[in-house]
Amino acid sequence: MKKKKKNLTSILDLTVSEINQIFSLTRKMKSKKSFTTALKGKILGLVFQKPSLRTRISFEAGMYQLGGRVVYLGPGDAGLDKREPVEDIARILSGYLDGIVARTFSQQTVDNLAEFSTIPVINGLSNLLHPCQVLSDIYTIKEKKKTLKGLKVAFIGDGNNVCRSLIYAAAKLGINLTIVVPKGYEPGRDVVKKADSELMKSGSKITVTNNPFRAINNADIIYTDVWVSMGDENSRAQRLKDFKPYQLNSVLFKKAKPDCLVMHCLPAHRGEEITAEIIDGPNSIVFDQAENKLHVQKAILLMLLN
Ligand code: CP
Ligand code: NVA
């Protein structure tokens, strides 16, 4: 019987043991340049409705390093739901490719691609989630702090796609996460609710607060992201006003522990969500995060496409 394909549309698609498998494969691949023919003959399609530097190039480079090839379909190419229905595109691409990475405006589009294709579908960012980013981030945290259980992570800014994926990863892996957001920008009760059973199993705690100073003083990691995500451009002026007190700057960071690490998924806007002295300072690990996208995503490709 044909093996059932596996998707990565959300971190909730993975068990803790699968996440650990991805991390252990990442460690192996990062330290040795083997696996160069592991995906020989496979073709990955990148179906992107939004721009990308890191996700696109790390998936493309990763696929080449594993002996496979890629086809990139930008916003004007596949025409998801514009030129033809997502369901048809999913069926058609399944006949040509071995896997799809999709970057979409709506999570529903990724979910539909996953449902109607017979090949693995990987979420390369949607309005709701950014699972590959956060898996790379958690791997980076583990590299730096050695352990995840009981760590205190504070996410400051918008309760956006990165924040929501962090919630799921934290809930699964026993990380205590405090989300510091202005009123009205919370990640959504339904999202936190979906993490409930994982929280019960891991024993970690998710707290949402509007007070920027509350979460900072005992955090091991402070993570921030842009205030205006792709697709939110129409509310830019209002957002810049609402998020101003939540800037990660030296006044706020003075309250942090001396070994507190600073994370950002990038691209960053120095002077908006974070100041230059913090993102370019000694506690910042943003470029380690960016590099690890390559290694972790290679492990994801091996797990799903092989
Ligand atoms: N962090 C991230 O996903 O970057 P890109 O938007 O450049 O892919
Ligand atoms: N939250 C950001 C992440 C970019 C990688 C966005 O969706 O634009």
Coordinates of C-alpha atoms and ligand atoms in Angstrom, one line a residue:
M1 CA 0.0 0.0 0.0
K2 CA 1.2 3.6 -0.8
K3 CA 2.6 5.3 2.3
K4 CA 0.4 8.2 3.5
K5 CA 2.1 11.5 2.8
K6 CA 2.8 13.9 5.6
N7 CA 2.3 17.7 5.5
L8 CA 3.7 20.5 7.6
T9 CA 1.0 23.2 7.6
S10 CA 1.4 23.9 11.3
I11 CA 3.7 22.8 14.1
L12 CA 0.6 21.0 15.4
D13 CA 1.1 18.5 12.5
L14 CA 4.2 17.2 14.2
T15 CA 4.6 15.1 17.3
V16 CA 7.3 15.9 19.9
S17 CA 9.2 12.9 18.7
E18 CA 9.0 14.1 15.1
I19 CA 10.3 17.5 16.1
N20 CA 13.2 15.8 18.0
Q21 CA 13.9 13.7 14.9
I22 CA 14.1 16.9 12.7
F23 CA 16.5 18.4 15.3
S24 CA 18.7 15.4 15.4
L25 CA 18.8 15.1 11.6
T26 CA 19.6 18.9 11.5
R27 CA 22.6 18.4 13.9
K28 CA 23.9 15.6 11.7
M29 CA 23.6 17.5 8.5
K30 CA 25.0 20.7 10.0
S31 CA 28.2 19.0 11.2
K32 CA 28.8 16.9 8.1
K33 CA 28.4 17.7 4.4
S34 CA 26.9 14.3 3.7
F35 CA 23.4 13.5 2.4
T36 CA 24.4 15.2 -0.9
T37 CA 22.3 12.7 -3.0
A38 CA 19.5 12.0 -0.5
L39 CA 16.9 13.8 -2.6
K40 CA 18.4 13.0 -6.0
G41 CA 15.7 13.0 -8.7
K42 CA 13.2 14.9 -6.5
I43 CA 11.6 18.2 -7.5
L44 CA 10.3 20.7 -5.0
G45 CA 7.8 23.4 -6.1
L46 CA 7.8 26.8 -4.3
V47 CA 4.5 28.4 -4.7
F48 CA 4.8 31.9 -3.3
Q49 CA 2.2 34.7 -3.2
K50 CA 4.5 37.0 -1.2
P51 CA 8.1 38.0 -1.4
S52 CA 10.8 36.1 0.4
L53 CA 14.6 36.1 0.8
R54 CA 15.4 33.6 3.6
T55 CA 12.6 31.0 3.2
R56 CA 12.9 30.9 -0.6
I57 CA 16.7 30.8 -0.9
S58 CA 17.2 28.4 2.1
F59 CA 14.7 25.9 0.6
E60 CA 16.2 26.3 -2.8
A61 CA 19.8 26.0 -1.6
G62 CA 18.9 23.2 0.8
M63 CA 17.2 21.2 -2.0
Y64 CA 20.2 21.6 -4.3
Q65 CA 22.6 20.5 -1.4
L66 CA 20.5 17.4 -1.1
G67 CA 20.8 16.6 -4.8
G68 CA 17.3 17.7 -5.7
R69 CA 15.9 20.5 -7.9
V70 CA 13.4 23.3 -7.4
V71 CA 10.8 25.1 -9.5
Y72 CA 9.7 28.6 -8.3
L73 CA 6.2 29.9 -8.9
G74 CA 5.9 33.5 -7.9
P75 CA 2.8 35.6 -7.4
G76 CA 2.1 36.0 -11.1
D77 CA 2.6 32.3 -12.0
A78 CA 0.3 29.8 -10.4
G79 CA -2.5 32.3 -9.8
L80 CA -3.8 30.5 -6.7
D81 CA -7.6 31.0 -6.7
K82 CA -7.2 33.7 -9.3
R83 CA -6.3 31.8 -12.5
E84 CA -7.7 28.5 -11.3
P85 CA -9.0 26.9 -8.0
V86 CA -6.4 25.9 -5.4
E87 CA -7.8 22.4 -5.4
D88 CA -7.1 22.0 -9.1
I89 CA -3.6 23.4 -8.8
A90 CA -2.9 21.0 -5.9
R91 CA -3.9 18.0 -8.0
I92 CA -2.0 19.2 -11.1
L93 CA 1.2 19.9 -9.2
S94 CA 1.0 16.5 -7.5
G95 CA 1.5 14.9 -11.0
Y96 CA 4.7 16.9 -11.6
L97 CA 6.5 17.4 -8.3
D98 CA 7.5 15.6 -5.1
G99 CA 6.7 18.4 -2.6
I100 CA 5.4 21.9 -2.3
V101 CA 6.4 24.8 -0.1
A102 CA 3.6 27.4 -0.1
R103 CA 3.7 31.0 1.0
T104 CA 0.2 32.4 1.0
F105 CA -2.0 35.2 2.2
S106 CA -4.5 32.8 3.8
Q107 CA -3.8 29.7 5.9
Q108 CA -6.9 28.2 4.2
T109 CA -4.9 28.1 0.9
V110 CA -2.1 26.1 2.5
D111 CA -4.7 23.8 4.1
N112 CA -6.5 23.3 0.7
L113 CA -3.2 22.6 -1.1
A114 CA -2.4 20.0 1.6
E115 CA -5.9 18.4 1.4
F116 CA -6.1 18.1 -2.4
S117 CA -2.5 17.2 -3.3
T118 CA -1.0 13.7 -3.0
I119 CA 2.5 15.1 -2.2
P120 CA 3.7 16.8 1.0
V121 CA 2.8 20.4 1.5
I122 CA 5.0 22.6 3.7
N123 CA 3.8 26.0 5.0
G124 CA 6.4 28.6 4.1
L125 CA 4.4 31.3 5.9
S126 CA 0.7 32.2 5.9
N127 CA -1.2 35.0 7.5
L128 CA -1.7 32.7 10.5
L129 CA 1.4 30.6 10.9
H130 CA 5.2 30.3 10.1
P131 CA 6.1 26.8 11.3
C132 CA 9.5 26.3 9.5
Q133 CA 10.7 29.6 10.9
V134 CA 9.8 28.7 14.4
L135 CA 11.3 25.2 14.1
S136 CA 14.6 26.8 13.0
D137 CA 14.3 29.3 15.9
I138 CA 13.7 26.6 18.5
Y139 CA 16.7 24.7 17.1
T140 CA 18.8 27.8 17.4
I141 CA 17.6 28.3 21.0
K142 CA 18.6 24.7 21.8
E143 CA 22.0 25.2 20.3
K144 CA 22.6 28.3 22.5
K145 CA 20.9 27.3 25.8
K146 CA 21.3 23.5 25.5
T147 CA 17.9 22.7 26.9
L148 CA 14.4 23.9 26.2
K149 CA 12.4 22.6 29.1
G150 CA 11.5 25.4 31.5
L151 CA 13.1 28.2 29.4
K152 CA 11.3 31.6 29.6
V153 CA 10.7 33.2 26.2
A154 CA 9.1 36.6 25.8
F155 CA 7.6 37.5 22.5
I156 CA 7.0 41.3 22.2
G157 CA 5.0 43.0 19.4
D158 CA 2.3 41.7 17.2
G159 CA 0.4 38.4 18.0
N160 CA 1.1 37.4 14.4
N161 CA 2.1 34.3 12.4
V162 CA 5.5 33.9 14.1
C163 CA 3.9 34.4 17.5
R164 CA 1.3 31.8 16.9
S165 CA 3.7 29.2 15.7
L166 CA 5.9 30.0 18.8
I167 CA 2.8 29.3 20.9
Y168 CA 2.5 25.8 19.4
A169 CA 6.2 25.0 19.6
A170 CA 6.4 26.3 23.2
A171 CA 3.3 24.3 24.2
K172 CA 4.7 21.1 22.7
L173 CA 8.3 21.5 24.0
G174 CA 7.8 22.7 27.6
I175 CA 8.9 26.3 27.0
N176 CA 7.2 29.0 29.1
L177 CA 6.1 31.8 26.7
T178 CA 4.9 35.3 27.6
I179 CA 3.3 37.2 24.8
V180 CA 3.5 41.0 25.2
V181 CA 1.2 42.8 22.8
P182 CA -0.9 46.0 22.7
K183 CA -4.6 45.5 23.3
G184 CA -6.3 44.3 20.1
Y185 CA -3.2 42.5 18.7
E186 CA -3.4 39.4 20.8
P187 CA -2.8 36.1 18.9
G188 CA -6.4 35.0 19.2
R189 CA -8.1 32.9 21.9
D190 CA -8.8 30.1 19.5
V191 CA -5.1 29.7 18.7
V192 CA -4.2 29.5 22.4
K193 CA -7.1 27.1 23.0
K194 CA -5.7 24.7 20.3
A195 CA -2.5 24.5 22.3
D196 CA -4.4 23.5 25.5
S197 CA -3.9 19.7 25.3
E198 CA -0.2 20.2 24.5
L199 CA 0.2 22.5 27.4
M200 CA -1.3 19.9 29.7
K201 CA 1.2 17.3 28.5
S202 CA 4.3 19.5 28.6
G203 CA 3.4 21.5 31.7
S204 CA 4.5 24.8 30.1
K205 CA 2.7 28.1 30.5
I206 CA 1.5 30.6 28.0
T207 CA 0.8 34.1 29.3
V208 CA -0.6 37.1 27.4
T209 CA 0.0 40.6 28.8
N210 CA -0.2 44.2 27.5
N211 CA 2.6 45.3 29.9
P212 CA 5.9 45.5 28.0
F213 CA 8.0 45.6 31.2
R214 CA 6.3 42.7 32.9
A215 CA 7.8 39.8 30.9
I216 CA 11.3 41.2 30.3
N217 CA 13.1 40.9 33.6
N218 CA 13.2 37.1 33.9
A219 CA 13.2 36.1 30.2
D220 CA 16.0 33.9 28.8
I221 CA 15.0 35.0 25.3
I222 CA 13.3 38.1 23.9
Y223 CA 11.8 37.6 20.4
T224 CA 10.3 40.4 18.3
D225 CA 9.0 40.6 14.7
V226 CA 7.8 43.3 12.4
W227 CA 4.8 45.4 13.4
V228 CA 3.4 45.3 9.8
S229 CA 3.3 41.8 8.4
M230 CA 2.9 41.2 4.7
G231 CA -0.8 41.7 4.0
D232 CA -1.3 44.2 6.8
E233 CA 0.0 47.2 4.9
N234 CA -3.3 49.0 4.9
S235 CA -3.2 49.5 8.7
R236 CA 0.4 50.6 8.8
A237 CA -0.1 54.1 10.2
Q238 CA -2.3 52.8 13.0
R239 CA 0.0 50.0 13.8
L240 CA 3.1 52.2 14.1
K241 CA 1.2 54.3 16.7
D242 CA -0.2 51.3 18.7
F243 CA 3.1 49.4 18.8
K244 CA 5.4 52.3 19.8
P245 CA 5.6 51.5 23.5
Y246 CA 6.5 47.9 22.5
Q247 CA 9.8 48.7 20.8
L248 CA 12.7 46.5 21.8
N249 CA 15.2 49.2 22.7
S250 CA 17.9 49.8 25.3
V251 CA 15.5 51.2 27.9
L252 CA 13.5 48.0 27.8
F253 CA 16.5 45.7 27.4
K254 CA 18.1 47.2 30.5
K255 CA 15.6 45.3 32.5
A256 CA 16.6 42.0 31.0
K257 CA 19.1 39.5 32.4
P258 CA 22.7 40.0 31.1
D259 CA 22.6 36.7 29.2
C260 CA 19.2 37.2 27.7
L261 CA 19.3 36.5 23.9
V262 CA 17.5 38.6 21.3
M263 CA 15.7 37.0 18.4
H264 CA 14.0 38.3 15.3
C265 CA 12.9 36.2 12.2
L266 CA 13.9 39.1 9.9
P267 CA 13.5 41.2 7.8
A268 CA 13.9 43.8 10.6
H269 CA 13.0 47.4 10.6
R270 CA 15.6 49.1 12.8
G271 CA 14.0 52.1 14.5
E272 CA 10.5 50.4 14.4
E273 CA 10.1 47.2 16.4
I274 CA 13.8 47.0 17.4
T275 CA 16.6 49.5 17.6
A276 CA 20.0 49.0 15.9
E277 CA 22.0 48.8 19.2
I278 CA 19.8 45.8 20.2
I279 CA 19.6 43.8 17.0
D280 CA 23.3 44.5 16.2
G281 CA 24.4 44.1 19.8
P282 CA 26.2 41.2 21.6
N283 CA 23.0 39.4 22.7
S284 CA 21.5 39.2 19.3
I285 CA 21.4 35.8 17.5
V286 CA 19.3 36.8 14.5
F287 CA 21.9 35.7 11.9
D288 CA 22.2 32.3 13.6
Q289 CA 18.4 32.0 13.2
A290 CA 18.7 32.9 9.6
E291 CA 21.4 30.3 8.9
N292 CA 19.6 27.6 10.7
K293 CA 16.6 27.9 8.4
L294 CA 18.8 26.2 5.8
H295 CA 19.8 23.3 8.1
V296 CA 16.4 22.7 9.7
Q297 CA 14.5 22.9 6.5
K298 CA 16.9 20.4 4.9
A299 CA 15.9 18.0 7.7
I300 CA 12.2 18.8 7.1
L301 CA 12.7 18.0 3.4
L302 CA 14.4 14.8 4.2
M303 CA 11.7 13.7 6.6
L304 CA 8.8 14.6 4.3
L305 CA 10.1 13.9 0.8
N306 CA 12.3 10.9 1.3
Ligands
CP1 N1 12.1 35.0 8.0 C1 11.6 34.9 6.8 O1 10.7 34.0 6.6 O2 12.2 35.6 5.9 P1 11.7 35.8 4.4 O3 10.4 36.5 4.4 O4 12.7 36.6 3.7 O5 11.5 34.4 3.8
NVA2 N1 5.4 38.4 10.4 C1 6.1 38.6 9.2 C2 7.2 37.6 9.0 C3 8.1 37.8 7.8 C4 9.1 36.7 7.7 C5 5.2 38.7 8.0 O1 4.3 37.8 7.9 O2 5.4 39.5 7.1

